[in-house]
């Protein structure tokens, strides 16, 4: 596939890379969080309305669905498929165990990601994002957002597995020593897993097993290692602002700390860490193609004062140039299309222009004249 017209992150003068502000914060977030009596810089402070909704990072009073995928290969297949359908329709988030990715590989990916963020700042900065790159990769703040965007309390390392034209292993860390080989293996295993999930989603929608894989075209697969240092004032900030993901699906490894929260109705529900489980997040494009049957939902990350949190998230995207709308087989007189057909690169560009600001794009598109 040729390099797509992926002007996903806009570069007009009204947009900034968050790292430009971070330069004014002595030695980055980790050092700031360790300073006794440190105050959170004003660029990170959320509105009073948002602060009123904050819940502790370890509040797990309610649980998102947990599904054992071993049931797909035994006499529990029907029940397991029904559980995936229910979770995708009612929650948009679920955890899976016995997912087929080696537990040793999962543990190694998490271990190496944490070791990278534990490196001295000078070492990490060797892999800093180049703000002039059309599609940035490396260590930094990760998202380019409007200047008015309130900053999130995290640092990111981002790189690509697919398309191969964007996979530049020379920009991946030399330290830890096993990082490149391990993450390359992990990316290949996640791709196999997402292929399996696309087949499952296709079957649940009553479509041909290969429908979604073909509909989404040549995929883009990237990974974000996100490090959330302890925060001196967690009641004022978010580790990651509330949003739904613009892509097909996201596959998350989280550590034992907690902090990921999913919006269910008007309530925020904490996602309890389960060792070696994968957290599956339905993206906007699955909601669009399923004509609203599967739901992408808002999620966010809250912080805490005592423990750093790490997540390793892989994002599956459609081909940038593919046109996506509700599957024709799911549309009839009783089920009219809820969303217009839209080029994915246009959709994702709009996502970055809006910033991490709730689930606003689908509401916007659902009101467009079709």
mmCIF file of C-alpha atoms in Angstrom:
data_model
loop_
_atom_site.group_PDB
_atom_site.id
_atom_site.type_symbol
_atom_site.label_atom_id
_atom_site.label_comp_id
_atom_site.label_asym_id
_atom_site.label_seq_id
_atom_site.Cartn_x
_atom_site.Cartn_y
_atom_site.Cartn_z
ATOM 1 C CA UNK A 1 0.000 0.000 0.000
ATOM 2 C CA UNK A 2 1.328 3.417 -0.864
ATOM 3 C CA UNK A 3 1.733 5.873 1.966
ATOM 4 C CA UNK A 4 -1.851 7.054 2.425
ATOM 5 C CA UNK A 5 -2.884 10.644 2.475
ATOM 6 C CA UNK A 6 -2.602 10.501 6.242
ATOM 7 C CA UNK A 7 -2.525 14.138 7.177
ATOM 8 C CA UNK A 8 -4.124 12.900 10.372
ATOM 9 C CA UNK A 9 -2.473 15.406 12.671
ATOM 10 C CA UNK A 10 -2.894 18.882 11.274
ATOM 11 C CA UNK A 11 0.092 21.225 11.286
ATOM 12 C CA UNK A 12 -1.468 24.663 10.927
ATOM 13 C CA UNK A 13 -0.105 27.446 13.174
ATOM 14 C CA UNK A 14 -3.151 27.127 15.450
ATOM 15 C CA UNK A 15 -2.019 23.638 16.465
ATOM 16 C CA UNK A 16 0.810 22.788 18.819
ATOM 17 C CA UNK A 17 2.619 19.752 20.019
ATOM 18 C CA UNK A 18 2.159 19.485 23.747
ATOM 19 C CA UNK A 19 5.883 18.985 24.180
ATOM 20 C CA UNK A 20 6.417 22.712 23.551
ATOM 21 C CA UNK A 21 4.661 23.471 26.825
ATOM 22 C CA UNK A 22 6.322 20.558 28.570
ATOM 23 C CA UNK A 23 9.717 22.169 27.930
ATOM 24 C CA UNK A 24 8.744 24.772 30.506
ATOM 25 C CA UNK A 25 8.150 22.098 33.159
ATOM 26 C CA UNK A 26 11.450 21.235 34.795
ATOM 27 C CA UNK A 27 12.680 17.775 33.704
ATOM 28 C CA UNK A 28 9.211 16.519 32.714
ATOM 29 C CA UNK A 29 6.256 15.084 34.600
ATOM 30 C CA UNK A 30 8.112 12.420 36.559
ATOM 31 C CA UNK A 31 10.483 14.936 38.135
ATOM 32 C CA UNK A 32 7.627 17.330 38.848
ATOM 33 C CA UNK A 33 5.624 14.642 40.622
ATOM 34 C CA UNK A 34 8.594 13.895 42.893
ATOM 35 C CA UNK A 35 9.039 17.490 44.064
ATOM 36 C CA UNK A 36 7.690 17.934 47.557
ATOM 37 C CA UNK A 37 4.807 20.386 47.600
ATOM 38 C CA UNK A 38 4.769 20.678 43.818
ATOM 39 C CA UNK A 39 1.692 22.264 42.311
ATOM 40 C CA UNK A 40 0.145 21.154 39.058
ATOM 41 C CA UNK A 41 0.813 23.669 36.252
ATOM 42 C CA UNK A 42 -2.317 25.489 35.152
ATOM 43 C CA UNK A 43 -2.215 23.917 31.660
ATOM 44 C CA UNK A 44 -3.232 20.568 33.222
ATOM 45 C CA UNK A 45 -6.096 21.708 35.456
ATOM 46 C CA UNK A 46 -9.532 20.469 34.413
ATOM 47 C CA UNK A 47 -12.792 22.399 34.687
ATOM 48 C CA UNK A 48 -14.781 22.281 37.908
ATOM 49 C CA UNK A 49 -17.496 20.408 36.033
ATOM 50 C CA UNK A 50 -15.062 17.652 35.084
ATOM 51 C CA UNK A 51 -13.465 17.549 38.532
ATOM 52 C CA UNK A 52 -16.886 16.898 40.062
ATOM 53 C CA UNK A 53 -17.068 13.563 38.186
ATOM 54 C CA UNK A 54 -13.652 12.238 39.265
ATOM 55 C CA UNK A 55 -13.610 8.888 41.081
ATOM 56 C CA UNK A 56 -10.627 7.206 42.773
ATOM 57 C CA UNK A 57 -8.301 5.245 40.504
ATOM 58 C CA UNK A 58 -8.971 2.049 42.485
ATOM 59 C CA UNK A 59 -12.786 2.273 42.616
ATOM 60 C CA UNK A 60 -14.020 -0.986 41.065
ATOM 61 C CA UNK A 61 -17.537 -1.187 42.487
ATOM 62 C CA UNK A 62 -18.913 -2.259 39.109
ATOM 63 C CA UNK A 63 -17.214 -4.413 36.484
ATOM 64 C CA UNK A 64 -17.083 -4.307 32.719
ATOM 65 C CA UNK A 65 -17.637 -7.770 31.158
ATOM 66 C CA UNK A 66 -14.829 -10.338 31.368
ATOM 67 C CA UNK A 67 -14.966 -13.016 28.653
ATOM 68 C CA UNK A 68 -13.033 -16.280 28.484
ATOM 69 C CA UNK A 69 -12.177 -16.793 24.806
ATOM 70 C CA UNK A 70 -11.340 -20.446 25.463
ATOM 71 C CA UNK A 71 -15.099 -20.906 25.114
ATOM 72 C CA UNK A 72 -14.830 -20.261 21.364
ATOM 73 C CA UNK A 73 -13.238 -23.662 20.860
ATOM 74 C CA UNK A 74 -15.453 -25.842 23.082
ATOM 75 C CA UNK A 75 -19.131 -26.423 23.801
ATOM 76 C CA UNK A 76 -19.423 -22.865 25.160
ATOM 77 C CA UNK A 77 -18.999 -21.252 21.741
ATOM 78 C CA UNK A 78 -22.594 -20.048 21.465
ATOM 79 C CA UNK A 79 -22.546 -18.555 24.963
ATOM 80 C CA UNK A 80 -19.153 -16.952 24.367
ATOM 81 C CA UNK A 81 -20.289 -15.347 21.107
ATOM 82 C CA UNK A 82 -23.416 -14.078 22.867
ATOM 83 C CA UNK A 83 -21.254 -12.572 25.625
ATOM 84 C CA UNK A 84 -19.085 -10.742 23.074
ATOM 85 C CA UNK A 85 -22.193 -9.416 21.333
ATOM 86 C CA UNK A 86 -23.727 -8.214 24.597
ATOM 87 C CA UNK A 87 -20.510 -6.533 25.744
ATOM 88 C CA UNK A 88 -20.055 -4.810 22.365
ATOM 89 C CA UNK A 89 -23.633 -3.560 22.317
ATOM 90 C CA UNK A 90 -24.076 -2.557 25.965
ATOM 91 C CA UNK A 91 -20.578 -1.517 27.074
ATOM 92 C CA UNK A 92 -18.259 -1.032 24.092
ATOM 93 C CA UNK A 93 -15.498 -2.307 26.405
ATOM 94 C CA UNK A 94 -14.693 -5.769 27.698
ATOM 95 C CA UNK A 95 -11.762 -7.780 28.980
ATOM 96 C CA UNK A 96 -10.682 -11.116 27.520
ATOM 97 C CA UNK A 97 -8.664 -13.948 29.031
ATOM 98 C CA UNK A 98 -7.247 -16.993 27.225
ATOM 99 C CA UNK A 99 -6.889 -14.740 24.204
ATOM 100 C CA UNK A 100 -4.151 -16.734 22.480
ATOM 101 C CA UNK A 101 -1.240 -14.325 22.951
ATOM 102 C CA UNK A 102 1.520 -15.924 24.991
ATOM 103 C CA UNK A 103 1.475 -14.784 28.599
ATOM 104 C CA UNK A 104 5.267 -14.636 28.545
ATOM 105 C CA UNK A 105 5.113 -12.232 25.583
ATOM 106 C CA UNK A 106 2.447 -10.100 27.276
ATOM 107 C CA UNK A 107 4.533 -9.857 30.442
ATOM 108 C CA UNK A 108 7.690 -9.063 28.469
ATOM 109 C CA UNK A 109 5.975 -6.269 26.533
ATOM 110 C CA UNK A 110 4.811 -4.644 29.759
ATOM 111 C CA UNK A 111 8.178 -5.114 31.472
ATOM 112 C CA UNK A 112 10.158 -3.588 28.607
ATOM 113 C CA UNK A 113 7.770 -0.653 28.271
ATOM 114 C CA UNK A 114 8.199 0.155 31.949
ATOM 115 C CA UNK A 115 11.975 -0.201 31.701
ATOM 116 C CA UNK A 116 11.995 2.323 28.865
ATOM 117 C CA UNK A 117 10.134 4.935 30.902
ATOM 118 C CA UNK A 118 12.441 4.277 33.850
ATOM 119 C CA UNK A 119 15.452 5.312 31.754
ATOM 120 C CA UNK A 120 17.062 8.699 32.450
ATOM 121 C CA UNK A 121 15.371 11.590 30.689
ATOM 122 C CA UNK A 122 18.457 12.174 28.518
ATOM 123 C CA UNK A 123 18.238 8.604 27.174
ATOM 124 C CA UNK A 124 14.514 8.840 26.414
ATOM 125 C CA UNK A 125 14.995 12.145 24.640
ATOM 126 C CA UNK A 126 17.236 10.408 22.111
ATOM 127 C CA UNK A 127 13.970 9.055 20.696
ATOM 128 C CA UNK A 128 12.004 12.298 20.902
ATOM 129 C CA UNK A 129 9.289 12.975 18.338
ATOM 130 C CA UNK A 130 10.268 15.258 15.486
ATOM 131 C CA UNK A 131 7.522 17.919 15.411
ATOM 132 C CA UNK A 132 8.186 18.478 11.708
ATOM 133 C CA UNK A 133 7.359 14.892 10.737
ATOM 134 C CA UNK A 134 4.093 14.468 8.880
ATOM 135 C CA UNK A 135 3.344 11.368 10.946
ATOM 136 C CA UNK A 136 5.285 11.685 14.212
ATOM 137 C CA UNK A 137 6.771 8.723 16.045
ATOM 138 C CA UNK A 138 8.825 8.476 19.193
ATOM 139 C CA UNK A 139 8.882 9.793 22.742
ATOM 140 C CA UNK A 140 6.840 12.833 23.704
ATOM 141 C CA UNK A 141 3.299 13.903 24.326
ATOM 142 C CA UNK A 142 1.764 11.854 21.526
ATOM 143 C CA UNK A 143 -1.219 13.935 20.401
ATOM 144 C CA UNK A 144 -1.345 17.193 18.498
ATOM 145 C CA UNK A 145 -4.357 19.133 19.675
ATOM 146 C CA UNK A 146 -5.781 22.665 19.538
ATOM 147 C CA UNK A 147 -3.859 25.210 21.592
ATOM 148 C CA UNK A 148 -6.801 25.559 23.969
ATOM 149 C CA UNK A 149 -6.693 21.859 24.890
ATOM 150 C CA UNK A 150 -6.111 21.100 28.567
ATOM 151 C CA UNK A 151 -3.061 18.868 28.879
ATOM 152 C CA UNK A 152 -3.126 15.272 30.081
ATOM 153 C CA UNK A 153 -0.843 13.948 32.837
ATOM 154 C CA UNK A 154 1.206 11.417 30.861
ATOM 155 C CA UNK A 155 4.166 10.760 28.583
ATOM 156 C CA UNK A 156 3.992 8.582 25.466
ATOM 157 C CA UNK A 157 6.157 6.512 23.185
ATOM 158 C CA UNK A 158 4.506 5.893 19.807
ATOM 159 C CA UNK A 159 5.508 3.773 16.827
ATOM 160 C CA UNK A 160 3.965 1.841 13.933
ATOM 161 C CA UNK A 161 3.734 -1.817 12.920
ATOM 162 C CA UNK A 162 1.693 -1.250 9.738
ATOM 163 C CA UNK A 163 1.738 -0.154 7.010
ATOM 164 C CA UNK A 164 5.316 -1.225 6.415
ATOM 165 C CA UNK A 165 6.014 2.178 4.868
ATOM 166 C CA UNK A 166 5.596 3.656 8.383
ATOM 167 C CA UNK A 167 7.358 0.901 10.308
ATOM 168 C CA UNK A 168 10.771 2.361 11.082
ATOM 169 C CA UNK A 169 12.456 0.047 13.577
ATOM 170 C CA UNK A 170 15.539 2.268 13.603
ATOM 171 C CA UNK A 171 13.492 4.796 15.618
ATOM 172 C CA UNK A 172 12.514 2.190 18.222
ATOM 173 C CA UNK A 173 14.561 2.179 21.451
ATOM 174 C CA UNK A 174 17.918 0.394 21.656
ATOM 175 C CA UNK A 175 17.342 0.234 25.401
ATOM 176 C CA UNK A 176 16.036 -1.981 26.874
ATOM 177 C CA UNK A 177 18.045 -4.372 24.703
ATOM 178 C CA UNK A 178 15.151 -6.755 23.926
ATOM 179 C CA UNK A 179 12.651 -4.004 23.126
ATOM 180 C CA UNK A 180 12.714 -4.124 19.322
ATOM 181 C CA UNK A 181 12.505 -7.892 18.929
ATOM 182 C CA UNK A 182 9.850 -8.305 21.632
ATOM 183 C CA UNK A 183 7.589 -5.487 20.496
ATOM 184 C CA UNK A 184 7.809 -6.641 16.893
ATOM 185 C CA UNK A 185 6.614 -10.097 17.976
ATOM 186 C CA UNK A 186 3.893 -8.553 20.118
ATOM 187 C CA UNK A 187 2.599 -6.429 17.228
ATOM 188 C CA UNK A 188 2.349 -9.491 14.978
ATOM 189 C CA UNK A 189 0.412 -11.395 17.651
ATOM 190 C CA UNK A 190 -1.987 -8.495 18.214
ATOM 191 C CA UNK A 191 -2.641 -8.347 14.463
ATOM 192 C CA UNK A 192 -3.566 -12.057 14.464
ATOM 193 C CA UNK A 193 -5.835 -11.417 17.434
ATOM 194 C CA UNK A 194 -7.604 -8.471 15.796
ATOM 195 C CA UNK A 195 -8.098 -10.526 12.622
ATOM 196 C CA UNK A 196 -9.855 -13.128 14.761
ATOM 197 C CA UNK A 197 -11.992 -10.474 16.455
ATOM 198 C CA UNK A 198 -13.010 -8.948 13.106
ATOM 199 C CA UNK A 199 -14.211 -12.366 11.988
ATOM 200 C CA UNK A 200 -16.196 -12.725 15.218
ATOM 201 C CA UNK A 201 -17.743 -9.263 14.836
ATOM 202 C CA UNK A 202 -18.644 -10.026 11.209
ATOM 203 C CA UNK A 203 -20.424 -13.236 12.226
ATOM 204 C CA UNK A 204 -22.276 -11.479 15.044
ATOM 205 C CA UNK A 205 -23.584 -8.929 12.530
ATOM 206 C CA UNK A 206 -24.792 -11.714 10.210
ATOM 207 C CA UNK A 207 -22.169 -10.829 7.604
ATOM 208 C CA UNK A 208 -19.643 -13.013 5.793
ATOM 209 C CA UNK A 209 -16.715 -13.891 8.104
ATOM 210 C CA UNK A 210 -14.226 -11.818 6.073
ATOM 211 C CA UNK A 211 -16.564 -8.853 5.542
ATOM 212 C CA UNK A 212 -15.092 -6.404 8.049
ATOM 213 C CA UNK A 213 -11.478 -7.222 7.252
ATOM 214 C CA UNK A 214 -12.145 -6.537 3.566
ATOM 215 C CA UNK A 215 -14.307 -3.486 4.258
ATOM 216 C CA UNK A 216 -11.617 -1.778 6.324
ATOM 217 C CA UNK A 217 -8.910 -2.383 3.719
ATOM 218 C CA UNK A 218 -5.167 -2.516 4.382
ATOM 219 C CA UNK A 219 -4.853 -1.784 8.099
ATOM 220 C CA UNK A 220 -2.756 0.677 10.002
ATOM 221 C CA UNK A 221 -1.537 -0.687 13.341
ATOM 222 C CA UNK A 222 0.279 1.480 15.847
ATOM 223 C CA UNK A 223 1.184 1.226 19.501
ATOM 224 C CA UNK A 224 1.236 3.787 22.282
ATOM 225 C CA UNK A 225 3.134 3.119 25.471
ATOM 226 C CA UNK A 226 1.594 5.556 27.957
ATOM 227 C CA UNK A 227 3.232 6.354 31.278
ATOM 228 C CA UNK A 228 1.213 8.169 33.951
ATOM 229 C CA UNK A 229 3.499 9.458 36.741
ATOM 230 C CA UNK A 230 2.085 10.007 40.227
ATOM 231 C CA UNK A 231 0.351 13.358 40.428
ATOM 232 C CA UNK A 232 0.589 15.698 43.427
ATOM 233 C CA UNK A 233 -3.004 16.891 42.898
ATOM 234 C CA UNK A 234 -5.004 14.079 41.252
ATOM 235 C CA UNK A 235 -8.335 15.739 41.980
ATOM 236 C CA UNK A 236 -7.441 18.487 39.488
ATOM 237 C CA UNK A 237 -6.157 16.582 36.438
ATOM 238 C CA UNK A 238 -6.762 13.628 34.154
ATOM 239 C CA UNK A 239 -4.138 11.197 32.938
ATOM 240 C CA UNK A 240 -6.092 10.987 29.682
ATOM 241 C CA UNK A 241 -9.097 13.113 28.786
ATOM 242 C CA UNK A 242 -12.485 11.561 28.082
ATOM 243 C CA UNK A 243 -12.960 10.457 24.469
ATOM 244 C CA UNK A 244 -14.030 7.602 22.248
ATOM 245 C CA UNK A 245 -11.453 6.136 19.863
ATOM 246 C CA UNK A 246 -11.832 7.025 16.169
ATOM 247 C CA UNK A 247 -10.460 3.722 14.857
ATOM 248 C CA UNK A 248 -11.770 0.129 14.502
ATOM 249 C CA UNK A 249 -10.725 -1.278 17.863
ATOM 250 C CA UNK A 250 -8.030 -0.856 20.473
ATOM 251 C CA UNK A 251 -6.272 -3.619 22.431
ATOM 252 C CA UNK A 252 -4.960 -2.557 25.827
ATOM 253 C CA UNK A 253 -2.574 -4.068 28.343
ATOM 254 C CA UNK A 254 -2.813 -2.328 31.695
ATOM 255 C CA UNK A 255 -0.761 -2.844 34.826
ATOM 256 C CA UNK A 256 -2.074 -3.460 38.332
ATOM 257 C CA UNK A 257 -2.489 0.192 39.348
ATOM 258 C CA UNK A 258 -5.906 1.035 37.933
ATOM 259 C CA UNK A 259 -7.189 4.356 36.643
ATOM 260 C CA UNK A 260 -8.902 3.480 33.350
ATOM 261 C CA UNK A 261 -12.590 4.368 33.537
ATOM 262 C CA UNK A 262 -15.435 3.770 31.083
ATOM 263 C CA UNK A 263 -18.615 5.827 30.821
ATOM 264 C CA UNK A 264 -21.776 3.766 31.280
ATOM 265 C CA UNK A 265 -24.806 6.032 31.010
ATOM 266 C CA UNK A 266 -23.947 8.978 33.245
ATOM 267 C CA UNK A 267 -21.617 6.959 35.464
ATOM 268 C CA UNK A 268 -17.864 6.330 35.264
ATOM 269 C CA UNK A 269 -16.919 2.683 35.879
ATOM 270 C CA UNK A 270 -13.375 1.638 36.794
ATOM 271 C CA UNK A 271 -11.776 -1.148 34.741
ATOM 272 C CA UNK A 272 -10.309 -3.521 37.338
ATOM 273 C CA UNK A 273 -6.859 -4.821 36.316
ATOM 274 C CA UNK A 274 -6.732 -8.565 35.581
ATOM 275 C CA UNK A 275 -3.223 -9.988 35.135
ATOM 276 C CA UNK A 276 -2.425 -10.762 31.475
ATOM 277 C CA UNK A 277 -5.950 -9.916 30.277
ATOM 278 C CA UNK A 278 -6.531 -7.758 27.205
ATOM 279 C CA UNK A 279 -8.959 -4.852 27.384
ATOM 280 C CA UNK A 280 -10.906 -4.521 24.116
ATOM 281 C CA UNK A 281 -12.259 -1.128 23.155
ATOM 282 C CA UNK A 282 -14.774 -0.795 20.319
ATOM 283 C CA UNK A 283 -13.838 2.149 18.070
ATOM 284 C CA UNK A 284 -16.055 4.602 16.205
ATOM 285 C CA UNK A 285 -15.645 2.796 12.876
ATOM 286 C CA UNK A 286 -17.162 -0.435 14.231
ATOM 287 C CA UNK A 287 -20.104 1.594 15.484
ATOM 288 C CA UNK A 288 -20.487 3.168 12.048
ATOM 289 C CA UNK A 289 -20.216 -0.039 9.996
ATOM 290 C CA UNK A 290 -22.512 -1.938 12.395
ATOM 291 C CA UNK A 291 -25.027 0.917 11.982
ATOM 292 C CA UNK A 292 -25.026 1.581 15.692
ATOM 293 C CA UNK A 293 -25.344 -1.986 16.963
ATOM 294 C CA UNK A 294 -21.840 -2.022 18.450
ATOM 295 C CA UNK A 295 -20.996 0.991 20.598
ATOM 296 C CA UNK A 296 -17.830 3.007 20.993
ATOM 297 C CA UNK A 297 -17.849 4.703 24.370
ATOM 298 C CA UNK A 298 -16.093 7.471 26.221
ATOM 299 C CA UNK A 299 -13.219 6.468 28.451
ATOM 300 C CA UNK A 300 -10.587 8.319 30.443
ATOM 301 C CA UNK A 301 -7.723 7.758 32.900
ATOM 302 C CA UNK A 302 -7.585 9.262 36.391
ATOM 303 C CA UNK A 303 -4.358 9.727 38.334
ATOM 304 C CA UNK A 304 -3.167 9.111 41.890
ATOM 305 C CA UNK A 305 -0.527 10.465 44.252
ATOM 306 C CA UNK A 306 1.497 7.340 44.970
ATOM 307 C CA UNK A 307 1.977 4.981 42.016
ATOM 308 C CA UNK A 308 2.938 5.383 38.365
ATOM 309 C CA UNK A 309 0.635 3.637 35.895
ATOM 310 C CA UNK A 310 1.626 2.058 32.576
ATOM 311 C CA UNK A 311 -0.518 0.983 29.639
ATOM 312 C CA UNK A 312 0.450 -0.601 26.328
ATOM 313 C CA UNK A 313 -2.260 0.059 23.746
ATOM 314 C CA UNK A 314 -2.363 -1.117 20.142
ATOM 315 C CA UNK A 315 -4.734 0.663 17.749
ATOM 316 C CA UNK A 316 -6.191 -0.975 14.644
ATOM 317 C CA UNK A 317 -7.191 1.576 11.996
ATOM 318 C CA UNK A 318 -8.754 1.228 8.549
ATOM 319 C CA UNK A 319 -6.902 2.174 5.404
ATOM 320 C CA UNK A 320 -6.756 5.963 5.414
ATOM 321 C CA UNK A 321 -8.452 6.262 2.008
ATOM 322 C CA UNK A 322 -11.302 3.816 2.556
ATOM 323 C CA UNK A 323 -14.873 5.149 2.512
ATOM 324 C CA UNK A 324 -16.840 3.846 5.492
ATOM 325 C CA UNK A 325 -20.536 3.841 6.274
ATOM 326 C CA UNK A 326 -23.119 1.365 7.557
ATOM 327 C CA UNK A 327 -22.828 -2.073 5.940
ATOM 328 C CA UNK A 328 -25.427 -2.278 3.157
ATOM 329 C CA UNK A 329 -26.670 -5.649 4.423
ATOM 330 C CA UNK A 330 -27.588 -4.001 7.714
ATOM 331 C CA UNK A 331 -29.656 -1.226 6.147
ATOM 332 C CA UNK A 332 -33.300 -1.487 5.086
ATOM 333 C CA UNK A 333 -36.571 0.403 5.446
ATOM 334 C CA UNK A 334 -36.793 -0.544 9.107
ATOM 335 C CA UNK A 335 -33.107 0.146 9.765
ATOM 336 C CA UNK A 336 -32.092 3.294 7.880
ATOM 337 C CA UNK A 337 -28.421 4.342 7.886
ATOM 338 C CA UNK A 338 -27.524 6.247 11.034
ATOM 339 C CA UNK A 339 -24.264 7.644 9.666
ATOM 340 C CA UNK A 340 -23.093 9.011 6.326
ATOM 341 C CA UNK A 341 -20.306 7.391 4.328
ATOM 342 C CA UNK A 342 -17.059 9.168 5.203
ATOM 343 C CA UNK A 343 -13.422 8.853 4.211
ATOM 344 C CA UNK A 344 -11.499 7.603 7.229
ATOM 345 C CA UNK A 345 -8.632 10.074 6.897
ATOM 346 C CA UNK A 346 -11.165 12.936 6.980
ATOM 347 C CA UNK A 347 -12.811 11.462 10.058
ATOM 348 C CA UNK A 348 -9.557 11.045 11.946
ATOM 349 C CA UNK A 349 -8.364 14.506 10.962
ATOM 350 C CA UNK A 350 -11.569 15.904 12.463
ATOM 351 C CA UNK A 351 -10.923 13.864 15.623
ATOM 352 C CA UNK A 352 -7.522 15.493 16.102
ATOM 353 C CA UNK A 353 -8.933 18.949 15.455
ATOM 354 C CA UNK A 354 -11.590 18.422 18.127
ATOM 355 C CA UNK A 355 -9.164 17.034 20.689
ATOM 356 C CA UNK A 356 -9.932 14.521 23.444
ATOM 357 C CA UNK A 357 -13.290 16.061 24.175
ATOM 358 C CA UNK A 358 -15.879 13.374 24.748
ATOM 359 C CA UNK A 359 -17.740 11.477 22.072
ATOM 360 C CA UNK A 360 -18.593 14.393 19.843
ATOM 361 C CA UNK A 361 -17.848 13.277 16.292
ATOM 362 C CA UNK A 362 -20.412 10.514 16.012
ATOM 363 C CA UNK A 363 -23.070 12.855 17.360
ATOM 364 C CA UNK A 364 -22.024 15.375 14.737
ATOM 365 C CA UNK A 365 -22.042 12.888 11.863
ATOM 366 C CA UNK A 366 -25.338 11.317 12.933
ATOM 367 C CA UNK A 367 -26.982 14.705 12.430
ATOM 368 C CA UNK A 368 -25.482 15.265 8.986
ATOM 369 C CA UNK A 369 -27.886 15.192 6.087
ATOM 370 C CA UNK A 370 -27.412 11.887 4.267
#
